Amino acid sequence: MAATIDLLVPVVRAGIDETLSYLTLHVLTCLVPAFFIAGGISALLSDRFVTKYLGADAKKRHAYAIASVSGVALAVCSCTILPMFAGLYKKGAGIGPATAFLFSGPAINVLAIVFTAGVLGLPLGAARAFFAVAMAGAIGLTMAFAFGEGDEVESPDGSEAVTDGGTTTAVTEAEHPGWVTASFFASMVAILLIAASGLISLPVKVALLAPLFAVLCYLLWAHFDRREIDQWLEETWFFTRSIFPLLLVGTFVIGVIGAIAALAQGMAPLEQVTYGGETFAAHQVAPGMLTRSVFGETTLLSTGLASVIGAILYMPTLLEVPIVGSLFGYTQGMMDAGPALALLLAGPSLSLPNMMVIWRTIGTKRTALYVGLVAIAATLAGLLWGTLV
């Protein structure tokens, strides 16, 4: 019994250590502002706004353009996007814009892009955003070419596609001048960029942030009513309570897996290990040491395997970042940029449960092609990015 406890204690401590490292480094300066931005986007730009421009009456070039970048405006995860996708498809959006929307939604989630840039570096975060938009358009156009735009909208068993209730209500967007909405989001984005920057000293940050908070408070006081502010805060709290606990649990599990990998290689989970001239706890580098022979360089095998792993695993929103950074060792230099990007592109958009719902909505052939396109496109994007950097 004592031996078991002695074995479990460092494993649990490794999980706590991994969790605290993410809390200390990333949450206050990166995630907190991002949650408020996501809440504002969700409150001011509803999903019905996007439905309006992706529906049957929308111009196709506009539909594809909006579908490819809709993830930024919606800030949804791979679970939330499914009923919206099914509703769009049922309402006649067409298989092309609908699948572009399906991929884009979770792939360029504003929280995920910000978190990726803050944790894994700005170049990888920017590459993720760029390739996600390009992939969304390419996937949608390919689906439309293969099946046409005049699709029947029944699920494989002949029943109606799953939607978020089946009722249609009028679009109710807040009536604000464009400069008010733009200033509202610009002030929060500026707060995020300054707060998350590692190049600015604390006194300078305070001096820069104070007027930005003053501008934000003025906009809220002068141009938003109580109902709108309450809705913004409710949406922010929804994202926080939905995502943050899963991120904590997932990060803890990654630390535990790292500890087990360290023990399997004859290392104590918390002992200091030097790799690449830097010192890490053993649990932080042990998984990467096991997989670096495959993911340590950009090859067709490494990017293809990363995209398949991402497509199969279910990853709650943001968890793909510590999976790439810690579990596979990107931040320790054990995973190359190519497979890292491939996993980041495929992971949030697909999972086995996700595929089942997509199959029920658009059928076997369309689902098979969509899944294949995501895996292939993520593989090629990873190859290209890994070659460039």
mmCIF file with all atom_site columns, N, CA, C and O in Angstrom, residues 129-154:
data_model
loop_
_atom_site.group_PDB
_atom_site.id
_atom_site.type_symbol
_atom_site.label_atom_id
_atom_site.label_alt_id
_atom_site.label_comp_id
_atom_site.label_asym_id
_atom_site.label_entity_id
_atom_site.label_seq_id
_atom_site.pdbx_PDB_ins_code
_atom_site.Cartn_x
_atom_site.Cartn_y
_atom_site.Cartn_z
_atom_site.occupancy
_atom_site.B_iso_or_equiv
_atom_site.pdbx_formal_charge
_atom_site.auth_seq_id
_atom_site.auth_comp_id
_atom_site.auth_asym_id
_atom_site.auth_atom_id
_atom_site.pdbx_PDB_model_num
ATOM 1   N N  . ALA A 1 129 ? -4.706  30.148 -38.263 1.00 0.00 ? 129 ALA A N  1
ATOM 2   C CA . ALA A 1 129 ? -5.809  30.975 -38.747 1.00 0.00 ? 129 ALA A CA 1
ATOM 3   C C  . ALA A 1 129 ? -5.846  31.019 -40.273 1.00 0.00 ? 129 ALA A C  1
ATOM 4   O O  . ALA A 1 129 ? -6.900  30.839 -40.893 1.00 0.00 ? 129 ALA A O  1
ATOM 5   N N  . PHE A 1 130 ? -4.681  31.240 -40.904 1.00 0.00 ? 130 PHE A N  1
ATOM 6   C CA . PHE A 1 130 ? -4.629  31.355 -42.364 1.00 0.00 ? 130 PHE A CA 1
ATOM 7   C C  . PHE A 1 130 ? -5.051  30.049 -43.040 1.00 0.00 ? 130 PHE A C  1
ATOM 8   O O  . PHE A 1 130 ? -5.917  30.051 -43.933 1.00 0.00 ? 130 PHE A O  1
ATOM 9   N N  . PHE A 1 131 ? -4.457  28.944 -42.637 1.00 0.00 ? 131 PHE A N  1
ATOM 10  C CA . PHE A 1 131 ? -4.762  27.668 -43.292 1.00 0.00 ? 131 PHE A CA 1
ATOM 11  C C  . PHE A 1 131 ? -6.190  27.208 -42.991 1.00 0.00 ? 131 PHE A C  1
ATOM 12  O O  . PHE A 1 131 ? -6.808  26.527 -43.823 1.00 0.00 ? 131 PHE A O  1
ATOM 13  N N  . ALA A 1 132 ? -6.726  27.559 -41.829 1.00 0.00 ? 132 ALA A N  1
ATOM 14  C CA . ALA A 1 132 ? -8.104  27.175 -41.520 1.00 0.00 ? 132 ALA A CA 1
ATOM 15  C C  . ALA A 1 132 ? -9.082  27.853 -42.473 1.00 0.00 ? 132 ALA A C  1
ATOM 16  O O  . ALA A 1 132 ? -10.021 27.222 -42.979 1.00 0.00 ? 132 ALA A O  1
ATOM 17  N N  . VAL A 1 133 ? -8.862  29.142 -42.732 1.00 0.00 ? 133 VAL A N  1
ATOM 18  C CA . VAL A 1 133 ? -9.729  29.863 -43.658 1.00 0.00 ? 133 VAL A CA 1
ATOM 19  C C  . VAL A 1 133 ? -9.586  29.296 -45.072 1.00 0.00 ? 133 VAL A C  1
ATOM 20  O O  . VAL A 1 133 ? -10.578 29.061 -45.774 1.00 0.00 ? 133 VAL A O  1
ATOM 21  N N  . ALA A 1 134 ? -8.337  29.078 -45.505 1.00 0.00 ? 134 ALA A N  1
ATOM 22  C CA . ALA A 1 134 ? -8.109  28.526 -46.845 1.00 0.00 ? 134 ALA A CA 1
ATOM 23  C C  . ALA A 1 134 ? -8.708  27.138 -46.987 1.00 0.00 ? 134 ALA A C  1
ATOM 24  O O  . ALA A 1 134 ? -9.334  26.814 -48.012 1.00 0.00 ? 134 ALA A O  1
ATOM 25  N N  . MET A 1 135 ? -8.542  26.309 -45.956 1.00 0.00 ? 135 MET A N  1
ATOM 26  C CA . MET A 1 135 ? -9.095  24.956 -45.998 1.00 0.00 ? 135 MET A CA 1
ATOM 27  C C  . MET A 1 135 ? -10.613 24.968 -46.029 1.00 0.00 ? 135 MET A C  1
ATOM 28  O O  . MET A 1 135 ? -11.238 24.160 -46.733 1.00 0.00 ? 135 MET A O  1
ATOM 29  N N  . ALA A 1 136 ? -11.239 25.865 -45.274 1.00 0.00 ? 136 ALA A N  1
ATOM 30  C CA . ALA A 1 136 ? -12.699 25.935 -45.249 1.00 0.00 ? 136 ALA A CA 1
ATOM 31  C C  . ALA A 1 136 ? -13.248 26.214 -46.640 1.00 0.00 ? 136 ALA A C  1
ATOM 32  O O  . ALA A 1 136 ? -14.186 25.538 -47.101 1.00 0.00 ? 136 ALA A O  1
ATOM 33  N N  . GLY A 1 137 ? -12.664 27.197 -47.327 1.00 0.00 ? 137 GLY A N  1
ATOM 34  C CA . GLY A 1 137 ? -13.114 27.498 -48.675 1.00 0.00 ? 137 GLY A CA 1
ATOM 35  C C  . GLY A 1 137 ? -12.879 26.352 -49.643 1.00 0.00 ? 137 GLY A C  1
ATOM 36  O O  . GLY A 1 137 ? -13.762 26.005 -50.443 1.00 0.00 ? 137 GLY A O  1
ATOM 37  N N  . ALA A 1 138 ? -11.692 25.742 -49.571 1.00 0.00 ? 138 ALA A N  1
ATOM 38  C CA . ALA A 1 138 ? -11.365 24.640 -50.483 1.00 0.00 ? 138 ALA A CA 1
ATOM 39  C C  . ALA A 1 138 ? -12.259 23.422 -50.234 1.00 0.00 ? 138 ALA A C  1
ATOM 40  O O  . ALA A 1 138 ? -12.724 22.784 -51.191 1.00 0.00 ? 138 ALA A O  1
ATOM 41  N N  . ILE A 1 139 ? -12.507 23.111 -48.980 1.00 0.00 ? 139 ILE A N  1
ATOM 42  C CA . ILE A 1 139 ? -13.363 21.965 -48.653 1.00 0.00 ? 139 ILE A CA 1
ATOM 43  C C  . ILE A 1 139 ? -14.789 22.204 -49.136 1.00 0.00 ? 139 ILE A C  1
ATOM 44  O O  . ILE A 1 139 ? -15.416 21.326 -49.741 1.00 0.00 ? 139 ILE A O  1
ATOM 45  N N  . GLY A 1 140 ? -15.309 23.410 -48.884 1.00 0.00 ? 140 GLY A N  1
ATOM 46  C CA . GLY A 1 140 ? -16.661 23.714 -49.325 1.00 0.00 ? 140 GLY A CA 1
ATOM 47  C C  . GLY A 1 140 ? -16.807 23.656 -50.837 1.00 0.00 ? 140 GLY A C  1
ATOM 48  O O  . GLY A 1 140 ? -17.770 23.074 -51.361 1.00 0.00 ? 140 GLY A O  1
ATOM 49  N N  . LEU A 1 141 ? -15.861 24.232 -51.572 1.00 0.00 ? 141 LEU A N  1
ATOM 50  C CA . LEU A 1 141 ? -15.926 24.222 -53.037 1.00 0.00 ? 141 LEU A CA 1
ATOM 51  C C  . LEU A 1 141 ? -15.816 22.809 -53.587 1.00 0.00 ? 141 LEU A C  1
ATOM 52  O O  . LEU A 1 141 ? -16.497 22.448 -54.552 1.00 0.00 ? 141 LEU A O  1
ATOM 53  N N  . THR A 1 142 ? -14.961 21.977 -52.977 1.00 0.00 ? 142 THR A N  1
ATOM 54  C CA . THR A 1 142 ? -14.818 20.590 -53.429 1.00 0.00 ? 142 THR A CA 1
ATOM 55  C C  . THR A 1 142 ? -16.089 19.802 -53.179 1.00 0.00 ? 142 THR A C  1
ATOM 56  O O  . THR A 1 142 ? -16.522 19.004 -54.029 1.00 0.00 ? 142 THR A O  1
ATOM 57  N N  . MET A 1 143 ? -16.704 20.000 -52.010 1.00 0.00 ? 143 MET A N  1
ATOM 58  C CA . MET A 1 143 ? -17.969 19.307 -51.718 1.00 0.00 ? 143 MET A CA 1
ATOM 59  C C  . MET A 1 143 ? -19.054 19.727 -52.706 1.00 0.00 ? 143 MET A C  1
ATOM 60  O O  . MET A 1 143 ? -19.833 18.893 -53.192 1.00 0.00 ? 143 MET A O  1
ATOM 61  N N  . ALA A 1 144 ? -19.115 21.013 -53.029 1.00 0.00 ? 144 ALA A N  1
ATOM 62  C CA . ALA A 1 144 ? -20.106 21.498 -53.986 1.00 0.00 ? 144 ALA A CA 1
ATOM 63  C C  . ALA A 1 144 ? -19.843 20.941 -55.385 1.00 0.00 ? 144 ALA A C  1
ATOM 64  O O  . ALA A 1 144 ? -20.774 20.578 -56.113 1.00 0.00 ? 144 ALA A O  1
ATOM 65  N N  . PHE A 1 145 ? -18.588 20.848 -55.779 1.00 0.00 ? 145 PHE A N  1
ATOM 66  C CA . PHE A 1 145 ? -18.231 20.284 -57.085 1.00 0.00 ? 145 PHE A CA 1
ATOM 67  C C  . PHE A 1 145 ? -18.617 18.811 -57.172 1.00 0.00 ? 145 PHE A C  1
ATOM 68  O O  . PHE A 1 145 ? -19.108 18.336 -58.199 1.00 0.00 ? 145 PHE A O  1
ATOM 69  N N  . ALA A 1 146 ? -18.417 18.082 -56.057 1.00 0.00 ? 146 ALA A N  1
ATOM 70  C CA . ALA A 1 146 ? -18.684 16.648 -56.063 1.00 0.00 ? 146 ALA A CA 1
ATOM 71  C C  . ALA A 1 146 ? -20.175 16.321 -56.031 1.00 0.00 ? 146 ALA A C  1
ATOM 72  O O  . ALA A 1 146 ? -20.626 15.370 -56.676 1.00 0.00 ? 146 ALA A O  1
ATOM 73  N N  . PHE A 1 147 ? -20.946 17.118 -55.296 1.00 0.00 ? 147 PHE A N  1
ATOM 74  C CA . PHE A 1 147 ? -22.357 16.763 -55.082 1.00 0.00 ? 147 PHE A CA 1
ATOM 75  C C  . PHE A 1 147 ? -23.334 17.810 -55.589 1.00 0.00 ? 147 PHE A C  1
ATOM 76  O O  . PHE A 1 147 ? -24.547 17.578 -55.565 1.00 0.00 ? 147 PHE A O  1
ATOM 77  N N  . GLY A 1 148 ? -22.847 18.967 -56.045 1.00 0.00 ? 148 GLY A N  1
ATOM 78  C CA . GLY A 1 148 ? -23.751 20.019 -56.490 1.00 0.00 ? 148 GLY A CA 1
ATOM 79  C C  . GLY A 1 148 ? -24.352 20.763 -55.320 1.00 0.00 ? 148 GLY A C  1
ATOM 80  O O  . GLY A 1 148 ? -24.230 20.364 -54.164 1.00 0.00 ? 148 GLY A O  1
ATOM 81  N N  . GLU A 1 149 ? -25.041 21.848 -55.610 1.00 0.00 ? 149 GLU A N  1
ATOM 82  C CA . GLU A 1 149 ? -25.628 22.676 -54.557 1.00 0.00 ? 149 GLU A CA 1
ATOM 83  C C  . GLU A 1 149 ? -27.080 22.313 -54.276 1.00 0.00 ? 149 GLU A C  1
ATOM 84  O O  . GLU A 1 149 ? -27.620 22.683 -53.243 1.00 0.00 ? 149 GLU A O  1
ATOM 85  N N  . GLY A 1 150 ? -27.722 21.607 -55.155 1.00 0.00 ? 150 GLY A N  1
ATOM 86  C CA . GLY A 1 150 ? -29.135 21.290 -54.945 1.00 0.00 ? 150 GLY A CA 1
ATOM 87  C C  . GLY A 1 150 ? -29.317 19.990 -54.219 1.00 0.00 ? 150 GLY A C  1
ATOM 88  O O  . GLY A 1 150 ? -29.804 19.015 -54.784 1.00 0.00 ? 150 GLY A O  1
ATOM 89  N N  . ASP A 1 151 ? -28.928 19.931 -52.964 1.00 0.00 ? 151 ASP A N  1
ATOM 90  C CA . ASP A 1 151 ? -28.960 18.695 -52.209 1.00 0.00 ? 151 ASP A CA 1
ATOM 91  C C  . ASP A 1 151 ? -30.288 18.496 -51.508 1.00 0.00 ? 151 ASP A C  1
ATOM 92  O O  . ASP A 1 151 ? -30.927 19.425 -51.042 1.00 0.00 ? 151 ASP A O  1
ATOM 93  N N  . GLU A 1 152 ? -30.696 17.241 -51.419 1.00 0.00 ? 152 GLU A N  1
ATOM 94  C CA . GLU A 1 152 ? -31.799 16.930 -50.521 1.00 0.00 ? 152 GLU A CA 1
ATOM 95  C C  . GLU A 1 152 ? -31.298 17.098 -49.094 1.00 0.00 ? 152 GLU A C  1
ATOM 96  O O  . GLU A 1 152 ? -30.119 16.953 -48.822 1.00 0.00 ? 152 GLU A O  1
ATOM 97  N N  . VAL A 1 153 ? -32.190 17.400 -48.188 1.00 0.00 ? 153 VAL A N  1
ATOM 98  C CA . VAL A 1 153 ? -31.764 17.748 -46.852 1.00 0.00 ? 153 VAL A CA 1
ATOM 99  C C  . VAL A 1 153 ? -32.293 16.780 -45.805 1.00 0.00 ? 153 VAL A C  1
ATOM 100 O O  . VAL A 1 153 ? -32.623 17.155 -44.700 1.00 0.00 ? 153 VAL A O  1
ATOM 101 N N  . GLU A 1 154 ? -32.387 15.523 -46.179 1.00 0.00 ? 154 GLU A N  1
ATOM 102 C CA . GLU A 1 154 ? -32.787 14.522 -45.211 1.00 0.00 ? 154 GLU A CA 1
ATOM 103 C C  . GLU A 1 154 ? -31.578 13.786 -44.699 1.00 0.00 ? 154 GLU A C  1
ATOM 104 O O  . GLU A 1 154 ? -30.571 13.631 -45.381 1.00 0.00 ? 154 GLU A O  1
#
